[in-house]
Structures are given as structure tokens and as C-alpha cells.
CSV table of C-alpha atoms in Angstrom, one decimal:
chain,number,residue,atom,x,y,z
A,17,UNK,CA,107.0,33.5,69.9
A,18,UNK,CA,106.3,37.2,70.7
A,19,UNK,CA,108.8,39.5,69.7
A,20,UNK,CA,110.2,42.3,71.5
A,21,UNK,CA,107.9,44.8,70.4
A,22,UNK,CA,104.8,43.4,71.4
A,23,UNK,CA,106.0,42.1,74.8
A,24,UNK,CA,106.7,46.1,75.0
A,25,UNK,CA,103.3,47.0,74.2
A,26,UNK,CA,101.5,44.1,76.4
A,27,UNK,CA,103.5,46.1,79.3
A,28,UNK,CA,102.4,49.1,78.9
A,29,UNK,CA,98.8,48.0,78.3
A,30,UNK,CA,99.0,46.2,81.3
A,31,UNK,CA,100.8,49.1,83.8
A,32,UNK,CA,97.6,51.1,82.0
A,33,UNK,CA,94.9,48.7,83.0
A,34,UNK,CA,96.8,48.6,86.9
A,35,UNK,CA,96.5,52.5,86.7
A,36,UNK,CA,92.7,52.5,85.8
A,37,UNK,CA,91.7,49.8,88.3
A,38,UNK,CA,93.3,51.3,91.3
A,39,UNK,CA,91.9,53.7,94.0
A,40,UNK,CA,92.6,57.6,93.0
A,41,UNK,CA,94.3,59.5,95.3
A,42,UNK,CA,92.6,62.8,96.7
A,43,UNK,CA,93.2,66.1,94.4
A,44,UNK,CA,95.3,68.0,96.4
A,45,UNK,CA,95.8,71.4,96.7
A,46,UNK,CA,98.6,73.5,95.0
A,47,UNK,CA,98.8,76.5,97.4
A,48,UNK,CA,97.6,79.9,96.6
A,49,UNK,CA,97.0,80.9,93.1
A,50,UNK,CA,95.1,82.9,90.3
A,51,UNK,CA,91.4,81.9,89.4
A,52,UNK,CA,90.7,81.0,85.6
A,53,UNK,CA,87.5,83.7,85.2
A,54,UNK,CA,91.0,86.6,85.8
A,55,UNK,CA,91.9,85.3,82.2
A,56,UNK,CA,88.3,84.8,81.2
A,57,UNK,CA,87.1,88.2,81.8
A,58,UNK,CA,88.9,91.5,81.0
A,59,UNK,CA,90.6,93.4,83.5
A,60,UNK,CA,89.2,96.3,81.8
A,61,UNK,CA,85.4,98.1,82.8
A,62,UNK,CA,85.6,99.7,78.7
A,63,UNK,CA,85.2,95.8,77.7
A,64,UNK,CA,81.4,96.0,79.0
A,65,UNK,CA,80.2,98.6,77.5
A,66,UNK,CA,79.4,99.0,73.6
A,67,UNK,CA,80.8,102.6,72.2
A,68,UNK,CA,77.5,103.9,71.7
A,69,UNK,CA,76.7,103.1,75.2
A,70,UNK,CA,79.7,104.9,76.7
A,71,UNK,CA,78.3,107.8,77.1
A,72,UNK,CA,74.9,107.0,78.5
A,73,UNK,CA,73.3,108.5,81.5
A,74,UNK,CA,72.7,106.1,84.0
A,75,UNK,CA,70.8,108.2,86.0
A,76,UNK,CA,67.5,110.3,85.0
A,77,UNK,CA,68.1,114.1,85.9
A,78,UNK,CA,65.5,113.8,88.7
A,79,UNK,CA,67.4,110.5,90.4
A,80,UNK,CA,70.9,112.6,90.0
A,81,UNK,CA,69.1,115.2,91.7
A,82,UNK,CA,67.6,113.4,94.5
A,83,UNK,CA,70.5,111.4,95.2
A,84,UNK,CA,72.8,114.4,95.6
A,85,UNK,CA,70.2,116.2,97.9
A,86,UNK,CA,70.8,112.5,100.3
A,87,UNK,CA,74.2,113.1,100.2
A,88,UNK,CA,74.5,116.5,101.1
A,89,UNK,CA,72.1,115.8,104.0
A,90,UNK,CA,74.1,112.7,105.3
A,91,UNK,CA,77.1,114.0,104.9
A,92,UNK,CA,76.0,117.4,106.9
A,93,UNK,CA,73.9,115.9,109.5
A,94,UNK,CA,76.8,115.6,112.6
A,95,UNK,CA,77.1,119.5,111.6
A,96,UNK,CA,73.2,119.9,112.6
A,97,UNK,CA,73.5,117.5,115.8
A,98,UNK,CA,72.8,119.0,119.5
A,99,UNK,CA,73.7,116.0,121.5
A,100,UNK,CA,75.0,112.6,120.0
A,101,UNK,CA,73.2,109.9,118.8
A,102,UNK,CA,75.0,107.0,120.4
A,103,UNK,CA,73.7,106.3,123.7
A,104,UNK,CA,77.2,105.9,126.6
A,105,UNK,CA,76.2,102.0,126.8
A,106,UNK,CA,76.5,101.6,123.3
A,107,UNK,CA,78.9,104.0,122.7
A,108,UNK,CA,81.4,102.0,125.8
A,109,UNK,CA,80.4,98.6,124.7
A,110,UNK,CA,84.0,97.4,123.6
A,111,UNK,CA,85.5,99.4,126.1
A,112,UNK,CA,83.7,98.6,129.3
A,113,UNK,CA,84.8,94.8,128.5
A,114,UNK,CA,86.3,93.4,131.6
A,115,UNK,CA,88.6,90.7,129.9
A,116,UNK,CA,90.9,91.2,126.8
A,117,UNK,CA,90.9,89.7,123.3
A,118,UNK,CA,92.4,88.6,120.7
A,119,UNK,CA,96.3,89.3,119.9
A,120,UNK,CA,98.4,91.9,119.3
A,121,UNK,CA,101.0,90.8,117.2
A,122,UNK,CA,102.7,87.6,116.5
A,123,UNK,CA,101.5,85.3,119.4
A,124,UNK,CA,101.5,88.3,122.0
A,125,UNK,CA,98.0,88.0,123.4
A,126,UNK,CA,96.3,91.7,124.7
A,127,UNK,CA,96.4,91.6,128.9
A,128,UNK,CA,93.8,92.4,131.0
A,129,UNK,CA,95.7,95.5,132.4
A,130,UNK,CA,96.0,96.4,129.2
A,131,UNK,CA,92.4,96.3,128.2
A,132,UNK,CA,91.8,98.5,131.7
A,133,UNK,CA,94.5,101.5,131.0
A,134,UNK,CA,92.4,102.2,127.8
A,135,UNK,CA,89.0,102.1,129.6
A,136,UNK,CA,90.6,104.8,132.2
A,137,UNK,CA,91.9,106.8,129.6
A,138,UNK,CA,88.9,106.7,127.3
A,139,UNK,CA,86.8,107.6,130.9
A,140,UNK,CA,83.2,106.8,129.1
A,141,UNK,CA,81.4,107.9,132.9
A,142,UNK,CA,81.9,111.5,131.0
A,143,UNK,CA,80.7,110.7,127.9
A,144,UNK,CA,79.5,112.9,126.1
A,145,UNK,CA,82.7,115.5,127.4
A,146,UNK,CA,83.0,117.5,124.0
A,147,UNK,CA,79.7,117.6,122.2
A,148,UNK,CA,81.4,120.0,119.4
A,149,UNK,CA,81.2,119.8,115.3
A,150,UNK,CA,84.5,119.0,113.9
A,151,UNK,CA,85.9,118.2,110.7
A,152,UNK,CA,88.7,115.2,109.7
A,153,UNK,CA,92.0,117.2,108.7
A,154,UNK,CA,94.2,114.1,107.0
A,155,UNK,CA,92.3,110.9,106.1
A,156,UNK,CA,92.2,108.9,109.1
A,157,UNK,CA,91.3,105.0,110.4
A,158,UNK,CA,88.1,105.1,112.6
A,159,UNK,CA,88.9,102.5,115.5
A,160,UNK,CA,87.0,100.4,117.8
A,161,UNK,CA,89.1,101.7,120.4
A,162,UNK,CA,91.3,104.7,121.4
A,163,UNK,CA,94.5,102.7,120.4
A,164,UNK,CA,96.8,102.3,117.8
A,165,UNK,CA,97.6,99.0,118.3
A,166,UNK,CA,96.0,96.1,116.4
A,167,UNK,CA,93.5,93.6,117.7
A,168,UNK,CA,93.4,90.1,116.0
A,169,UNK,CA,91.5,87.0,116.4
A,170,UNK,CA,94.4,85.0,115.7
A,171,UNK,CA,98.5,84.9,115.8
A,172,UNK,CA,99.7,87.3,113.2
A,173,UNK,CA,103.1,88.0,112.2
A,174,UNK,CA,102.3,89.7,109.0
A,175,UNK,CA,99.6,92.0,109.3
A,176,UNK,CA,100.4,92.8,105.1
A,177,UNK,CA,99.4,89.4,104.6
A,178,UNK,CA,96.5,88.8,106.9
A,179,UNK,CA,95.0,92.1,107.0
A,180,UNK,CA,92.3,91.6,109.5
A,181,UNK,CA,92.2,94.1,112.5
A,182,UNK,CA,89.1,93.5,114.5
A,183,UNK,CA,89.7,97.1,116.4
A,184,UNK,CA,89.6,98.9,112.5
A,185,UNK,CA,86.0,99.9,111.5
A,186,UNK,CA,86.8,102.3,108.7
A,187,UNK,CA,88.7,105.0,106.7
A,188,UNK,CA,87.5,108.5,107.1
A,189,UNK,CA,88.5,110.8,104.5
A,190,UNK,CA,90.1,114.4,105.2
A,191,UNK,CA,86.9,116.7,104.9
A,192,UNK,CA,84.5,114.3,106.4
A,193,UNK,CA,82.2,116.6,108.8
A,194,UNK,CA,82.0,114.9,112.4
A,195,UNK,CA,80.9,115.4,115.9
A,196,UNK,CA,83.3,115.5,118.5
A,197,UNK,CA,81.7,113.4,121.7
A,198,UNK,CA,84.5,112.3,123.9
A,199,UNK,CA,88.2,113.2,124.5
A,200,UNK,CA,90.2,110.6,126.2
A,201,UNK,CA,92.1,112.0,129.1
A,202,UNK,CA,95.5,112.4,127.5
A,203,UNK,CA,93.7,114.2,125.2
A,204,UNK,CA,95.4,111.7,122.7
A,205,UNK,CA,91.9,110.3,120.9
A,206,UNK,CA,88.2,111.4,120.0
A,207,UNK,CA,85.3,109.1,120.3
A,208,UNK,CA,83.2,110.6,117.1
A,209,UNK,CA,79.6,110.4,115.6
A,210,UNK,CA,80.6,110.4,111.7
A,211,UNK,CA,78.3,109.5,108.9
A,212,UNK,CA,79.8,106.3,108.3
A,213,UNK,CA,80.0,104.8,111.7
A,214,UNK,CA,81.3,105.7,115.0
A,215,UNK,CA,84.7,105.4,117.0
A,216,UNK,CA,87.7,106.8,118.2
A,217,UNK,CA,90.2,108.9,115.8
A,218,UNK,CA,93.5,110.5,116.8
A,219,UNK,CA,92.8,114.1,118.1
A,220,UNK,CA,95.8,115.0,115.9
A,221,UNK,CA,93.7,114.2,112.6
A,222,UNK,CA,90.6,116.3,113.6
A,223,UNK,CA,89.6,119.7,114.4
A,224,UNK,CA,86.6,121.7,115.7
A,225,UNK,CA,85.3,124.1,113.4
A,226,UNK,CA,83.0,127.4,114.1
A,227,UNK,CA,79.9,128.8,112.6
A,228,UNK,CA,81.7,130.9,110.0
A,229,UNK,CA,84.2,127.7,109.2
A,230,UNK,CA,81.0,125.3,109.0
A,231,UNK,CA,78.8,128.6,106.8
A,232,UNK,CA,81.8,128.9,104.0
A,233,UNK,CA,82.4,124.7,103.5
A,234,UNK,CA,78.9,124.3,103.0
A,235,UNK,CA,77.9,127.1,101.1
A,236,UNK,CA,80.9,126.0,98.1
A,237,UNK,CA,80.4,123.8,95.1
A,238,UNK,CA,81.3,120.3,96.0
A,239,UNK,CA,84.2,118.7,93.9
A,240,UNK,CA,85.0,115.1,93.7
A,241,UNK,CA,88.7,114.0,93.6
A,242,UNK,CA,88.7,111.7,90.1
A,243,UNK,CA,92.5,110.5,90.5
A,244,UNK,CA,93.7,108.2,92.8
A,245,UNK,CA,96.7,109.6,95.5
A,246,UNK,CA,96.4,113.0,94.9
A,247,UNK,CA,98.4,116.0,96.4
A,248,UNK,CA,96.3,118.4,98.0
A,249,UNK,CA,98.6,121.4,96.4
A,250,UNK,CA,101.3,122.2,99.5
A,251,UNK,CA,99.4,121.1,102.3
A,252,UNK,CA,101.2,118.1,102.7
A,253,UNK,CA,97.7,115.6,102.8
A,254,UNK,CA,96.5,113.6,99.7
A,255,UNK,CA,93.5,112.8,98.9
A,256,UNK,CA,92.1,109.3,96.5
A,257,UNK,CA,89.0,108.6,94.5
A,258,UNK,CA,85.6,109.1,97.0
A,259,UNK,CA,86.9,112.2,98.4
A,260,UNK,CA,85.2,115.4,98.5
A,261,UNK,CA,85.9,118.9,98.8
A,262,UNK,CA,84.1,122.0,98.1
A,263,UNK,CA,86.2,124.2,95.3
A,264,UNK,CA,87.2,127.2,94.9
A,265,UNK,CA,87.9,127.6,90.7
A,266,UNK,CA,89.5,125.6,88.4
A,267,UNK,CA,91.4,122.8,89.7
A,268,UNK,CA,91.2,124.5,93.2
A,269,UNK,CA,89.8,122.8,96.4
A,270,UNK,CA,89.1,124.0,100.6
A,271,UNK,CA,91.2,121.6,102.6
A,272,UNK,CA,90.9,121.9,106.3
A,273,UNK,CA,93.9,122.3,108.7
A,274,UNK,CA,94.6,122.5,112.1
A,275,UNK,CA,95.2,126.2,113.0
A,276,UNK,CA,97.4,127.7,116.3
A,277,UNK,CA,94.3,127.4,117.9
A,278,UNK,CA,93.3,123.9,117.6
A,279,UNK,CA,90.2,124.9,115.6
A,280,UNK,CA,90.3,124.4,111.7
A,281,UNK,CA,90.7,126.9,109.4
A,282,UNK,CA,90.6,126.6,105.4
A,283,UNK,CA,93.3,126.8,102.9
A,284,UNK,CA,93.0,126.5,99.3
A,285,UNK,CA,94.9,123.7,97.5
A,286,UNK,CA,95.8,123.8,93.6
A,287,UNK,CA,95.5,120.4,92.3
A,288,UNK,CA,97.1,118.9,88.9
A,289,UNK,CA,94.5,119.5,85.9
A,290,UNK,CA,92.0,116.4,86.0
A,291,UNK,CA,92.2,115.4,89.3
A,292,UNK,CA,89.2,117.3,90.4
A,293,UNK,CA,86.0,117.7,88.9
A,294,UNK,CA,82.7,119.5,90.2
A,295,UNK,CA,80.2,117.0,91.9
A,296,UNK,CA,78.2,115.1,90.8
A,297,UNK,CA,79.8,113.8,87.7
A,298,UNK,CA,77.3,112.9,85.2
A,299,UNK,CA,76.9,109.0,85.8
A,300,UNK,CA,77.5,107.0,82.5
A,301,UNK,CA,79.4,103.7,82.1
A,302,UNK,CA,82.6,105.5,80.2
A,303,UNK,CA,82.6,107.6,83.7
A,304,UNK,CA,82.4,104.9,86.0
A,305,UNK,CA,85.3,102.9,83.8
A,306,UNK,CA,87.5,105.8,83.5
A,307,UNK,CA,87.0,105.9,88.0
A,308,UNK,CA,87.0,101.9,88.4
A,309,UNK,CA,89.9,100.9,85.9
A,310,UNK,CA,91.8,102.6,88.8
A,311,UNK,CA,90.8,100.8,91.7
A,312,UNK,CA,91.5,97.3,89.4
A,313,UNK,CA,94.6,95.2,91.3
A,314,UNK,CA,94.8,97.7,94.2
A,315,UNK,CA,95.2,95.4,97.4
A,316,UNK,CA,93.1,94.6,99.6
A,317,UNK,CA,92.5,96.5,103.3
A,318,UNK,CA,89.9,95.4,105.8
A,319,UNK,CA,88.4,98.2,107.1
A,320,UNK,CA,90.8,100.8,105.4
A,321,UNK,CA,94.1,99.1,106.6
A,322,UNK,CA,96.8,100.2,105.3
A,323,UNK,CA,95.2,103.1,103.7
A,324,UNK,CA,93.6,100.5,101.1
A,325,UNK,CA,89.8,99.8,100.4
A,326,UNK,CA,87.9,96.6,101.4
A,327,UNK,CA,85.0,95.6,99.2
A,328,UNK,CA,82.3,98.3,100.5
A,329,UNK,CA,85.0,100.8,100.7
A,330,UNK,CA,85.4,100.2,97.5
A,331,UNK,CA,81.9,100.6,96.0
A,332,UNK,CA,81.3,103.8,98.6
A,333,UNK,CA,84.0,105.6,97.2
A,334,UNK,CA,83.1,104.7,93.2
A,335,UNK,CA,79.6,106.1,93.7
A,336,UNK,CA,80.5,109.1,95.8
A,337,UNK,CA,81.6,111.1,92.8
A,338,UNK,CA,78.1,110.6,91.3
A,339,UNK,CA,76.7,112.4,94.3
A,340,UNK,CA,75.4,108.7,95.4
A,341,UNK,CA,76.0,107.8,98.8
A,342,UNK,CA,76.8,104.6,100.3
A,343,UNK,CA,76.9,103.4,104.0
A,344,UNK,CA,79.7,101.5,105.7
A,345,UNK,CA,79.0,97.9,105.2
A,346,UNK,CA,77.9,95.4,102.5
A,347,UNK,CA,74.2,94.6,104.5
A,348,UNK,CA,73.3,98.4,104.7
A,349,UNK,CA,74.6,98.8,101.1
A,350,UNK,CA,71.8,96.4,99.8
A,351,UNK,CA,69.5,98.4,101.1
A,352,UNK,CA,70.5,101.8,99.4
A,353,UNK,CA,68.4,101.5,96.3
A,354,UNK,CA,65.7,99.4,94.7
A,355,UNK,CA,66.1,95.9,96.3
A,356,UNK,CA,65.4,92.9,94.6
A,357,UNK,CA,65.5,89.5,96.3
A,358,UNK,CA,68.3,86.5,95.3
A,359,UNK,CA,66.9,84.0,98.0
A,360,UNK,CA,65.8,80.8,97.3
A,361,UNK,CA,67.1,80.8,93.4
A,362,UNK,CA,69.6,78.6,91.9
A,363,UNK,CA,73.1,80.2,90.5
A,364,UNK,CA,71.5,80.1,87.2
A,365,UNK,CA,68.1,81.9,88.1
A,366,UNK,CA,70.7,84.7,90.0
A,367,UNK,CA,72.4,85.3,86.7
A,368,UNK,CA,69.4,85.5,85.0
A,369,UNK,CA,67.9,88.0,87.5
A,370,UNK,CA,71.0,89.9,87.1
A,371,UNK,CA,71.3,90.3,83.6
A,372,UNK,CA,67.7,91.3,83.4
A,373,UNK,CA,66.7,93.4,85.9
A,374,UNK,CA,70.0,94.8,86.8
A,375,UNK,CA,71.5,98.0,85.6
A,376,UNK,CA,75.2,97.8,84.4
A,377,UNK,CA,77.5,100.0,87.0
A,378,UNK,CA,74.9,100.8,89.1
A,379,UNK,CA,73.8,98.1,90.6
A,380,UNK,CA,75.0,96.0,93.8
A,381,UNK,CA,74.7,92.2,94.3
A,382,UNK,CA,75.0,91.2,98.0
A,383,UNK,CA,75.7,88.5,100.3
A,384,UNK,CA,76.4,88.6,104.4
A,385,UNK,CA,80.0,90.1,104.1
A,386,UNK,CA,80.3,91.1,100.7
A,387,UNK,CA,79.2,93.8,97.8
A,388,UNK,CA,80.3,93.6,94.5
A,389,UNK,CA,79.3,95.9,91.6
A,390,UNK,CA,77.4,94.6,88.5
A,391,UNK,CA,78.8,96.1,85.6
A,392,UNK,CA,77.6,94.3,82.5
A,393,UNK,CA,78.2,90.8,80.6
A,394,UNK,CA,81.0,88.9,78.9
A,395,UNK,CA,80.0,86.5,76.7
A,396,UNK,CA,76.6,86.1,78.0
A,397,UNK,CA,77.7,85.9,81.6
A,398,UNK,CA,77.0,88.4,84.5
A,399,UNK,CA,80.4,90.2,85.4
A,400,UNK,CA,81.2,92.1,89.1
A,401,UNK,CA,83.5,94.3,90.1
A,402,UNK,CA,85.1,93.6,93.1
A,403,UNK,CA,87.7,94.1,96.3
A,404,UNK,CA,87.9,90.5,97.4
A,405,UNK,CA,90.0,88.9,99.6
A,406,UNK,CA,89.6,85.0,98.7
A,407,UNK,CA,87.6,82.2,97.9
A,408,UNK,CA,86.7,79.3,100.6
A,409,UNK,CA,88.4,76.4,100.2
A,410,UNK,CA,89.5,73.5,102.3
A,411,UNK,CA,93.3,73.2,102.6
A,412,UNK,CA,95.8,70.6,104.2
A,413,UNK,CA,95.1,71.4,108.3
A,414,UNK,CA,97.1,74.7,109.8
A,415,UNK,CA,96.9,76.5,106.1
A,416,UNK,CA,94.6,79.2,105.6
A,417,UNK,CA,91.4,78.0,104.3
A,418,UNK,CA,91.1,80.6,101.2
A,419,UNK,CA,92.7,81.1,98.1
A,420,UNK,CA,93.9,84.4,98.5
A,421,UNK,CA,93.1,87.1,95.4
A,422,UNK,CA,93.9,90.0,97.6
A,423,UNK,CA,92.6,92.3,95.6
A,424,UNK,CA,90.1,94.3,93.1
A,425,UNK,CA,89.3,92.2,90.3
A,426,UNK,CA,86.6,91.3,87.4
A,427,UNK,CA,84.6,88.0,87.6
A,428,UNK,CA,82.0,85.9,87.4
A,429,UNK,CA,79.0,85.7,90.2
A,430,UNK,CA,80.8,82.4,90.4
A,431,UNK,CA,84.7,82.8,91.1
A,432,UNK,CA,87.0,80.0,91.0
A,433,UNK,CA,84.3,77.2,90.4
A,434,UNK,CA,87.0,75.4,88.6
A,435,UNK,CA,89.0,75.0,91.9
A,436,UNK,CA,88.5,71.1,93.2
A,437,UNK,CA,88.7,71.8,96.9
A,438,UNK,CA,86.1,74.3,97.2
A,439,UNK,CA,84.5,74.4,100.2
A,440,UNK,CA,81.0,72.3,100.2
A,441,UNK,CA,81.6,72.8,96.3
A,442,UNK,CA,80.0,76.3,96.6
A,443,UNK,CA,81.4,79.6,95.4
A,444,UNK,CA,80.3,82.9,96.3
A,445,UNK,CA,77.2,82.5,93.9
A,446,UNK,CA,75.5,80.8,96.0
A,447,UNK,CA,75.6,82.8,98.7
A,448,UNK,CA,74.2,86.3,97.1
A,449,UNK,CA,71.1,87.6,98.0
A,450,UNK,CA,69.8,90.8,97.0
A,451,UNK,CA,70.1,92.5,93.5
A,452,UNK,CA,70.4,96.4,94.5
A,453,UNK,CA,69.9,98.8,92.1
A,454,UNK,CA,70.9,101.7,92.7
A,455,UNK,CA,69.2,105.4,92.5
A,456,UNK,CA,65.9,103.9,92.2
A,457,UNK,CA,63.5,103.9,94.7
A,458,UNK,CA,64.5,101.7,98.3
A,459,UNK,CA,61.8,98.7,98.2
A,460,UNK,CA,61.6,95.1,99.7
């Protein structure tokens, strides 16, 4: 007769073999959370670079030189502009729309009266109206259209947590040369042709500037704010990594202000020691570490939201120090430097590519809607800076359908592979497909 203890065990073997014959349920998500390659990788651009590396030159003397000498030239060139560049079709495109879109807040939809009172005020049969050079006095968000208010494709309570305002093309920063096209007819908004893109700006953050205003700014040294949040000595403005201004001395910058005139004059701000340092900064990986370690775990800000940096943002701003400049979004990004091709290679063969041909904080690896920064290897494996919002994934019906990150982080080409609901099984690896490296020489 069986005793106790074996009847136990029989039990449980047989509750096991039950358990391993029936059907599995469906792994189902958890909700939002961290990715494993955050405790894989250091949070820390000094981890990918060996000491005697540190202090490297990226960049040959004759690439610094030549890269400076394009950003000088893009950065002036609305200065040098008779008439603007952006035809009045192109430049009225949103505006001239007959229906609304999209909501404002919550579930408040924009009205079709609505979407007319800003095409009056913005009164595009005038365009151009101003035709002047100007200059950004306080950073500033570059809109789609001469409004304040937000424009979403979807109900949304909580613009913090879904930051995604389809009217918001960009963050200008205070010193950013511009022309002046069109003033609305309150006078409230300029429609501007800007280096990084066109839009409409609140008059109060610009100013015209004259001949002996435009002479001085460009005839000072250029100086690259280092620091993130910096105060612009009394003048009430701050200024973050990305922005430049021409100094005057030690730790002494030209801001631009509004005067009693409307025009812009120059007054000289005295900065904290270190938060300014003449442009370009000599490009080597301890440099690019000591600017990026900053930016690492900042939120996430589509299109400058919020005063925060989205992914191209990001990598515009860490390369404008090093006199390199960087256009608005992640496509025309991929083509500011050598290009080399992803397409039609496994992930495996786009690490590989990466590793060997790429050059370690100074090279870009794209994908439609995305730029990261390639900054060396971990344990073999590619790493990439960047401002990321989430990862694709499919999630119980009515939840968003990414796990949010949110912010600027180190990874893999492959984030959050280890996730069982990703969608199609892909990450982002699959998806990149240009190599860019840049200061070298723009090619197919």
C-alpha cells in the first residue's frame, strides 16, 4: 500500500504533467517599463572611450576648418537674403486649409472658424509684408502656424505625457539670425525664413536688426554655451548646450535684446566660468562625453516642446559646439557627411558596418524618423546615443502601442529585443539605413 508520501509526490507529478500538456496562455504585457540594454550599457559616454583615446582629435585640422566655414555660412545666410526663399503657396500651405484638424486639448476638436480667424490674421495675399533681417531675442518654438495653441492628431489630456504637437516644428535658440517675411495683422506673430526651417514665431521673441547691429555680431569670435540652462548674466534669457554667441572676453557673450525701438541692440552678458568656451571646441571623444553626459535622462520634447530636445535636436545641438552643423530632421541629417548605405543587410551585417566603418561620436545611424549618435562599443556591441521616445510594441486595444523610454539614453542598435510583444518582432535595428559619418565628405 502507498504511503502518504508517495501519493504526495504522484500528485504533484501529475498537476506537473497537466501543466506541461495544456495550451499556454498569451505573454501579456506588463505596462510601461525600463529596457534591459539601460542596465547592459553605461549610462556614461567616458565608458566608450579608452584613456589614451580621450583626448583624440576626431576631426583633421582641415575638416574642423571646413566645417566651421559651412556653419558660419548657414547660419548667416537669411542675413545675406533679398527676398525670401519660400514661395506664398508653400509658405500658406497649412494655413490656406479650408477644414480644421486635429484637437486641441482633451477631446476639444479645432473648428472650422477657428482654422479661418488665423488664416485672416496671418493675411498670406501679403506675403512677403516685412522682408527685413532679424535676429531671435529669447529661445523660441518655431510653429506651423501663428498660434499658441496646440494641434494634435488625437485626444490629449496630458500634453507632458504625450508630447506630440503636430503645429511645433522646432526650437530656435536666442541669437539665431532670421528673415523677417510676414507679420500677422495683430502684429502678434512672424512668418520667418530661419536656417533650420520656416514658420511663425511670436513677434515678442524677435527683433530687426541694422547694418551696424548685423557688422559687430558677425565680425566677433563665436562662443559655444558648454553648460546646460545657463543664465545669460542679468538679461533675464538662458541659454543650453547648441547655443551660440559671439564673445566679448573671458566668460563674456553679445546677447540680443529688444530696444525702445523695436530693433535689437547688443548687451554683454557675464556668464559663470566654464559655461562658455570659444567655437569650435576641439572635437575629441572626452569633449563630446563631457557635452553628452549632460543631455543623458533629459526628457523627451517633439519638436522642442516644452523647451526639451527630440532626437535631431539632440544631435544638432551636440555637434554645434564643434562648429559642425546639423539640419532640422533625422532624413536631412543622414545626408550631412559621408553616407554609407544600411539597406538590404541583416541586424548583424549593420553592427558590423557600424563597428568598422563608423567613427565613434561622430557618426549618425538613421532610419525614417530617427537619428541616433554612434559612440563606440560595449562588449563588442555597437552603442548609440539617443533622445527616444519608445519602442513599438503591441499592447491590450485603447493602450498606447509603445513602451515609453521618454528620454536620452545609451543602447544597443537593437533596443528592448528582449520585450515579447514587440511589434512584428522587430526593433529599431531593423529599420536603420544609412551609416553617416560625419565631417567627411557628403557621398551616396
Amino acid at each position: 500500500m502507498p504511503t502518504r508520501a508517495l501519493c504526495h509526490v504522484c500528485l504533484l507529478l501529475c498537476l506537473a504533467l497537466l501543466a506541461g500538456c495544456a495550451a499556454k496562455g498569451p505573454v501579456v504585457y506588463q505596462g510601461r517599463q525600463d529596457i534591459a540594454d539601460l542596465s547592459r550599457f553605461p549610462q556614461d559616454l567616458t565608458a566608450y572611450y579608452a584613456g589614451s583615446d580621450a583626448n583624440r582629435p576626431i576631426l583633421s585640422p582641415a575638416e574642423a576648418a571646413a566645417a566651421l566655414s559651412k556653419y558660419r555660412r548657414t547660419v548667416y545666410a537669411a542675413w545675406g537674403m533679398s527676398k525670401p526663399s519660400v514661395s506664398r503657396r508653400d509658405a500658406s500651405l497649412m494655413v490656406n486649409r479650408k477644414t480644421a484638424r486635429g484637437w486641441k486639448n482633451g477631446s476639444r476638436k479645432w473648428t472650422n472658424a477657428e482654422w479661418a480667424r488665423m488664416r485672416a490674421n496671418a493675411n498670406m495675399a501679403r506675403y512677403p509684408n516685412v522682408n527685413k533681417p532679424g535676429i531671435v531675442v529669447r529661445s523660441t518654438d518655431l510653429r506651423e502656424m501663428p498660434t499658441h495653441e496646440p494641434r494634435f492628431t488625437k485626444p490629449t489630456p496630458n500634453p507632458r505625457e504625450d508630447p506630440f504637437d503636430y503645429f511645433q516644428y522646432s526650437r530656435l535658440p536666442i541669437g539665431l539670425p532670421v528673415l523677417l517675411c510676414q507679420i500677422s495683422k495683430d502684429r502678434r506673430w512672424y512668418y520667418v525664413e530661419t536656417p533650420i526651417a520656416c514658420g511663425w514665431v511670436d513677434a515678442q521673441d524677435l527683433a530687426p536688426v541694422s547694418e551696424p547691429f548685423m557688422a559687430m555680431w558677425q565680425a566677433a569670435s563665436p562662443g559655444a554655451i558648454v553648460r546646460e540652462n545657463v543664465q545669460l548674466g542679468t538679461t533675464q534669457r538662458t541659454a543650453d548646450i547648441g547655443v551660440i554667441l559671439p564673445m566679448a572676453g573671458d566668460n563674456t557673450v553679445l546677447v540680443p535684446v529688444k530696444g525702445a525701438s523695436g530693433e535689437a541692440v547688443i548687451t554683454r552678458a557675464v556668464l559663470e566660468p566654464g559655461c562658455v568656451e570659444p567655437m569650435p571646441l576641439r572635437m575629441t571623444p572626452a569633449n563630446v562625453a563631457r557635452l553628452g553626459n549632460q543631455m543623458i535622462g533629459q526628457k523627451y520634447g517633439w519638436g522642442g516642446m516644452f523647451a526639451l530636445r527630440d532626437c535631431s535636436a539632440m544631435t544638432r545641438d551636440l555637434m554645434a559646439p564643434f562648429g559642425i552643423w546639423l539640419p532640422r530632421n533625422s532624413q536631412a541629417q543622414a545626408r550631412a557627411g559621408e553616407r554609407i548605405s544600411l539597406r538590404d543587410m541583416s541586424v548583424r551585417e549593420r553592427e558590423l558596418t557600424v563597428r568598422s566603418r563608423g567613427v565613434p561620436f561622430a557618426s549618425l545611424v538613421t532610419m525614417k524618423g530617427h537619428v541616433v549618435l554612434y559612440v563606440g562599443t560595449w562588449k563588442g556591441r555597437p552603442v548609440i546615443l539617443h533622445d527616444i521616445w519608445g519602442i513599438r510594441v503591441d499592447e491590450p486595444e485603447g493602450e498606447d502601442d509603445r513602451l515609453i523610454l521618454g528620454r536620452v539614453v545609451l543602447t544597443s542598435l537593437t533596443p528592448g529585443r528582449e520585450l515579447p510583444n514587440l511589434t512584428e518582432g522587430k526593433t529599431i535595428g531593423e529599420r536603420f539605413h544609412t551609416l553617416t559619418v560625419l565631417g567627411g565628405t557628403p557621398g551616396n
